[in-house]
Short mmCIF file of C-alpha atoms in Angstrom, two decimals:
data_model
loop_
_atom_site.label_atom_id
_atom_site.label_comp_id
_atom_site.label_asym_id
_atom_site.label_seq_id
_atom_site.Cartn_x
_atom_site.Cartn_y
_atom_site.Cartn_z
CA UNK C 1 27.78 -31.46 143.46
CA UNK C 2 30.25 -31.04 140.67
CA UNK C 3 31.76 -33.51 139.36
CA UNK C 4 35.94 -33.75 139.29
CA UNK C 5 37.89 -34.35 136.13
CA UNK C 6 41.33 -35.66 135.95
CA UNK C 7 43.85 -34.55 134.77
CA UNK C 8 42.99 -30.60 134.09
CA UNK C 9 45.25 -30.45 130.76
CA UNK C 10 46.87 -33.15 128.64
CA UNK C 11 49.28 -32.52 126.11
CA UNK C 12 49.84 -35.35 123.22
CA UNK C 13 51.45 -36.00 119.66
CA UNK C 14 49.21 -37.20 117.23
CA UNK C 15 49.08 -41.36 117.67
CA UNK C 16 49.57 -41.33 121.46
CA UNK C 17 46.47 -42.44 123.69
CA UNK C 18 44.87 -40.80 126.67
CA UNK C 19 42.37 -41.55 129.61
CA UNK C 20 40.42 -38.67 131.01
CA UNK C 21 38.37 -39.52 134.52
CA UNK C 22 35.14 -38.20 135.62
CA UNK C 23 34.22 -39.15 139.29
CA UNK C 24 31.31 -37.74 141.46
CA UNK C 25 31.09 -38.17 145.30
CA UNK C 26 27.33 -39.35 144.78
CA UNK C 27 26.03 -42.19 143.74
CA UNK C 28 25.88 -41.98 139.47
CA UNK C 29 23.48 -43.11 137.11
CA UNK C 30 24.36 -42.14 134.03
CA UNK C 31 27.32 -39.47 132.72
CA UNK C 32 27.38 -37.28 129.38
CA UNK C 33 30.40 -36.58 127.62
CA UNK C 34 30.89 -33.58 125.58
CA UNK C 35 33.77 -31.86 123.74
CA UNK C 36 34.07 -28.35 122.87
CA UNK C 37 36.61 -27.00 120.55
CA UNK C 38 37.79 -23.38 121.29
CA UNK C 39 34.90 -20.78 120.42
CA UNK C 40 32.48 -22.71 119.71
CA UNK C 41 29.17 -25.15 121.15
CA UNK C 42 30.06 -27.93 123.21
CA UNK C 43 29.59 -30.93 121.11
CA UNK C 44 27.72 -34.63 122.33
CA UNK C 45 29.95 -37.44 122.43
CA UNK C 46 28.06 -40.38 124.49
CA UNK C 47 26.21 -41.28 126.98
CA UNK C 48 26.81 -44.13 129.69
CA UNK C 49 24.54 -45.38 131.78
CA UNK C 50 24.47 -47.65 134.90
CA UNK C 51 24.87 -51.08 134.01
CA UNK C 52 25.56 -50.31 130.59
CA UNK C 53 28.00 -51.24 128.01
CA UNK C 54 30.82 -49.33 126.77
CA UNK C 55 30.34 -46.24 124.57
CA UNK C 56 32.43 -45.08 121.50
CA UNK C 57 32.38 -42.35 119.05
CA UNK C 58 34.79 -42.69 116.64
CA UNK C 59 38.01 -44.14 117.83
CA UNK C 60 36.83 -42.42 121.66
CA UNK C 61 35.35 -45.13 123.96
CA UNK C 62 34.55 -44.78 127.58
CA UNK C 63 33.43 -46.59 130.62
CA UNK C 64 31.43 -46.48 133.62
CA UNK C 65 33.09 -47.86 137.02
CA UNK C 66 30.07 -47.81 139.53
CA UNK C 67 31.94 -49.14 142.41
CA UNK C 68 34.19 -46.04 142.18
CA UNK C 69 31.69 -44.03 141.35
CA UNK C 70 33.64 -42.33 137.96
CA UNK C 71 33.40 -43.00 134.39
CA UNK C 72 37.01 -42.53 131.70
CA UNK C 73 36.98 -41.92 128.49
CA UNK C 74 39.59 -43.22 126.53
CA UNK C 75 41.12 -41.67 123.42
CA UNK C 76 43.09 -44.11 121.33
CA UNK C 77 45.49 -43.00 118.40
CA UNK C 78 44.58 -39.07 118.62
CA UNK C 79 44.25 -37.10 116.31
CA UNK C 80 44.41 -33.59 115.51
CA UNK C 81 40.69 -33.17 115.13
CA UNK C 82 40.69 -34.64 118.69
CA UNK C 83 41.94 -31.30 120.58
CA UNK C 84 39.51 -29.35 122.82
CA UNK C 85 38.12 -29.37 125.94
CA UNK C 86 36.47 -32.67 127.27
CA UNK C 87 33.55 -32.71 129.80
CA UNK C 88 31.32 -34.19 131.92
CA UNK C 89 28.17 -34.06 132.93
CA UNK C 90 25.65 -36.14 135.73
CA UNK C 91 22.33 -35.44 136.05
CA UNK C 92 21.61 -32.85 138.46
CA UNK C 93 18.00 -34.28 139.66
CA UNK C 94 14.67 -32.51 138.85
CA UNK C 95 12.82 -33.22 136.08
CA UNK C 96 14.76 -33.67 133.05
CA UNK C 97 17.67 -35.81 132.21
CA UNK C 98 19.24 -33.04 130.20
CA UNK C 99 19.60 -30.67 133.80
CA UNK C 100 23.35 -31.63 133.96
CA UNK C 101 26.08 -30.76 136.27
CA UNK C 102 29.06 -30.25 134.21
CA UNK C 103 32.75 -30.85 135.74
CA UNK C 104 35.81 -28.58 134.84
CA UNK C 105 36.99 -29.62 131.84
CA UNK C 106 39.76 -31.58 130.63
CA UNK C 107 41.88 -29.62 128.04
CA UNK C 108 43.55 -31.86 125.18
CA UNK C 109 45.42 -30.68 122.89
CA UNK C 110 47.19 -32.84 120.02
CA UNK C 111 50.36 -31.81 118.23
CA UNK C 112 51.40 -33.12 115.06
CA UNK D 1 18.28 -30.26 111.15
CA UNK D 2 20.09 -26.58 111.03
CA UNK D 3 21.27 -26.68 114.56
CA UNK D 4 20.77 -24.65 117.22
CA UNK D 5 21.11 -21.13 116.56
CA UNK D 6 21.68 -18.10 119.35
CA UNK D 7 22.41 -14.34 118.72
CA UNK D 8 23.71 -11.78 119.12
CA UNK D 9 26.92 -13.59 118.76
CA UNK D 10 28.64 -10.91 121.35
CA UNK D 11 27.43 -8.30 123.35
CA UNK D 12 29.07 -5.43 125.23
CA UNK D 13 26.97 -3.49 127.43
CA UNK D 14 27.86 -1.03 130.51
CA UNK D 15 26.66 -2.25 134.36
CA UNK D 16 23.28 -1.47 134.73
CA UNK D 17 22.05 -1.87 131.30
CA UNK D 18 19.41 -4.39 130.09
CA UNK D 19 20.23 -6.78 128.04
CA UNK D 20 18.08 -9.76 125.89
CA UNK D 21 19.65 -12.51 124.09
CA UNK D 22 17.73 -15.05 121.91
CA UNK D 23 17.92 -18.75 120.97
CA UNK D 24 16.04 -20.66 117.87
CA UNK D 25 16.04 -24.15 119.02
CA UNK D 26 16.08 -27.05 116.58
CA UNK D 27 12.75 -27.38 115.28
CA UNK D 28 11.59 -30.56 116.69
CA UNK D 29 13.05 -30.12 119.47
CA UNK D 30 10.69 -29.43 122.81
CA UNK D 31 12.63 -28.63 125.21
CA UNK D 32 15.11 -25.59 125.74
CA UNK D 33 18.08 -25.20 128.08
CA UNK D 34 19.97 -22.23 128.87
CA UNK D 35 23.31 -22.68 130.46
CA UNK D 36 25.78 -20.26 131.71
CA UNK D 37 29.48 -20.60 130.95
CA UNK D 38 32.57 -18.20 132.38
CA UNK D 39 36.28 -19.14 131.29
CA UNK D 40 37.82 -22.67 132.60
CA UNK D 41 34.50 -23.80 133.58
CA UNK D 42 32.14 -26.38 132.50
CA UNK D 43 28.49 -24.96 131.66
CA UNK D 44 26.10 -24.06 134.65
CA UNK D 45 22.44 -24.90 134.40
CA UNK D 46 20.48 -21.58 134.75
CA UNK D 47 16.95 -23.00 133.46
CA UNK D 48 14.75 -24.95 131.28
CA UNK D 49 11.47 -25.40 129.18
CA UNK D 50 9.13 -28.40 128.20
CA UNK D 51 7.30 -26.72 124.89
CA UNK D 52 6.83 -23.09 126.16
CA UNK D 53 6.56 -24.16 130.43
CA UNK D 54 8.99 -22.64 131.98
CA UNK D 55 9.75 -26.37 134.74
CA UNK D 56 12.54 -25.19 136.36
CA UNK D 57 15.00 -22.56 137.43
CA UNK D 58 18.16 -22.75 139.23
CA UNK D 59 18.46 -21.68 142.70
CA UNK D 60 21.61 -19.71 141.90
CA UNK D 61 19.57 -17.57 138.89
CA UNK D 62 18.86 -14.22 140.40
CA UNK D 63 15.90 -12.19 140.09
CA UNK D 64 17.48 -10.41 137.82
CA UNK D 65 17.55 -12.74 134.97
CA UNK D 66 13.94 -13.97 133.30
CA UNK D 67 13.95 -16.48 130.61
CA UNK D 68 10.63 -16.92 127.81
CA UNK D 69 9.67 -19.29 125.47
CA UNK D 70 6.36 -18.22 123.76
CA UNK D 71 4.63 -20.08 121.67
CA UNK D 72 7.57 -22.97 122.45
CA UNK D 73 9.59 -22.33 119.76
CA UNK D 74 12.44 -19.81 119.97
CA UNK D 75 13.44 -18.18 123.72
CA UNK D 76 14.87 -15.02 124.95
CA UNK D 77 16.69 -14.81 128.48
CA UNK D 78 16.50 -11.15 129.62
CA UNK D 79 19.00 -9.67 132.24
CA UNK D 80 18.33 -6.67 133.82
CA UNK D 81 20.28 -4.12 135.44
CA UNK D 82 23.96 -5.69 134.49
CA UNK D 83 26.33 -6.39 136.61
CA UNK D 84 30.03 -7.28 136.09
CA UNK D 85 29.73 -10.72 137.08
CA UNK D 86 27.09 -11.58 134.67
CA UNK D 87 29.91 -11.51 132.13
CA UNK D 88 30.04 -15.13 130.77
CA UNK D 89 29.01 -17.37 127.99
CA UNK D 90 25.58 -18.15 127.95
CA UNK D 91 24.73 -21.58 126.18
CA UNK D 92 21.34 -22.25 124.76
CA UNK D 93 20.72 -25.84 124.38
CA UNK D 94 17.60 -27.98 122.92
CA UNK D 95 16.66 -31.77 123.35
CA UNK D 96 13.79 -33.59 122.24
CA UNK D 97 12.61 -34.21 125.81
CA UNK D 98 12.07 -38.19 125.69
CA UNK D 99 12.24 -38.45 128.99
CA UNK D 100 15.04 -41.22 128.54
CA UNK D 101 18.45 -41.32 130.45
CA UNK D 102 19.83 -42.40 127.00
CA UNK D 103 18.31 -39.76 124.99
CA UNK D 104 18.12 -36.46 126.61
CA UNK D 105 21.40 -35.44 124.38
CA UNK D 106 21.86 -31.69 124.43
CA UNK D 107 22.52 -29.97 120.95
CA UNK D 108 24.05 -26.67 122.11
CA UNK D 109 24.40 -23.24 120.11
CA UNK D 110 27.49 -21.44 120.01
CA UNK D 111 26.44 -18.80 122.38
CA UNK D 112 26.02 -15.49 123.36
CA UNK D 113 29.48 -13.61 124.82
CA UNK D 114 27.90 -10.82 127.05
CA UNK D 115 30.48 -8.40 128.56
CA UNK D 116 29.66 -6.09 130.99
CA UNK D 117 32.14 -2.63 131.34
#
């Protein structure tokens, strides 16, 4: 099952801060978050796991809420370089970790 | 580390048409994803290999579409007789396959844009 991201689209000036959710309806494990900047790869940003402590790349943290089953990253004091399209990911089962089922996509984008 | 690399870059090709596409993983890499991407959408696992074993295939890829990995270096994913909805994005990705939750990052390549007329 995919996973949902909220919001769809966010729209900041450069400074501002942002949340971005990720929640599954199954139980999760671990989540992957990945950013990918208009025409090109989608880019690794962290990893958090069950139990785990909070991530962060760069001035981008993010959590894991097991409880509710969803994980947020957090963007603090964006910047340009920040704009793209955020996602998700949860392992989809099998055998490998790196079989993920991606969610929607958040777009971001960051005005001066 | 020169990053994953995939071409051709774009490809237009008319329904019914075969069409290959190839991916040069990072060289320590051992294992290979390819993912499928259309527009708004986050990727869509189509398949994967541990050093040149295919291990698995999604349920959703159709008989159409065959993916190699000789020798378990570089891959090609084949589709044959095109159809418009094959038109998407498709994402080649390599990991090193630790078998570790915190590990298994993906380092994708920019992709091959098919189009089908």
């Amino acid at each position: 099952q995919q996973p949902v991201q909220s919001p769809q689209a966010v729209i900041l000036r450069e400074g501002e801060d942002a949340v971005i959710n990720c929640s599954s309806s199954k139980a999760l494990y671990s989540v992957h978050w990945y950013r990918q900047k208009h025409g090109e790869a989608p880019v690794f940003l962290m990893i958090l796991l069950k139990g785990g402590e909070q991530m962060r790349h760069e001035k981008i943290s993010a959590s894991f809420n097991e409880k509710k089953q969803q994980s947020s990253l957090y963007l603090t004091a964006s910047q340009l370089s920040y704009s793209g399209t955020y996602f998700c990911g949860t392992p989809a089962g099998g055998t490998s970790y790196g079989k993920l089922t991606f969610g929607q996509g958040t777009i971001l984008t960051v005005h001066p | 580390d020169t990053g994953v690399s995939q071409n051709p870059r774009h490809k237009i090709t008319k329904r019914g048409q075969n069409v290959t596409f190839r991916c040069d993983p990072i060289s320590e890499h051992n294992r290979l994803y390819w993912y499928r991407q259309t527009l708004g959408q986050g990727p869509e696992f189509l398949t994967y290999f541990q050093n040149e074993a295919q291990l698995e295939k999604s349920r959703l890829l159709s008989d159409r579409f065959s993916a190699e990995r000789p020798k378990g270096s570089f891959s090609t994913l084949e589709i044959q007789r095109t159809e418009q909805g094959d038109s998407a994005m498709y994402l080649c990705a390599s990991s090193r396959g630790l078998d570790s939750a915190t590990n298994e990052k993906l380092f994708f390549g920019s992709g091959t844009q098919l189009s089908v007329l």
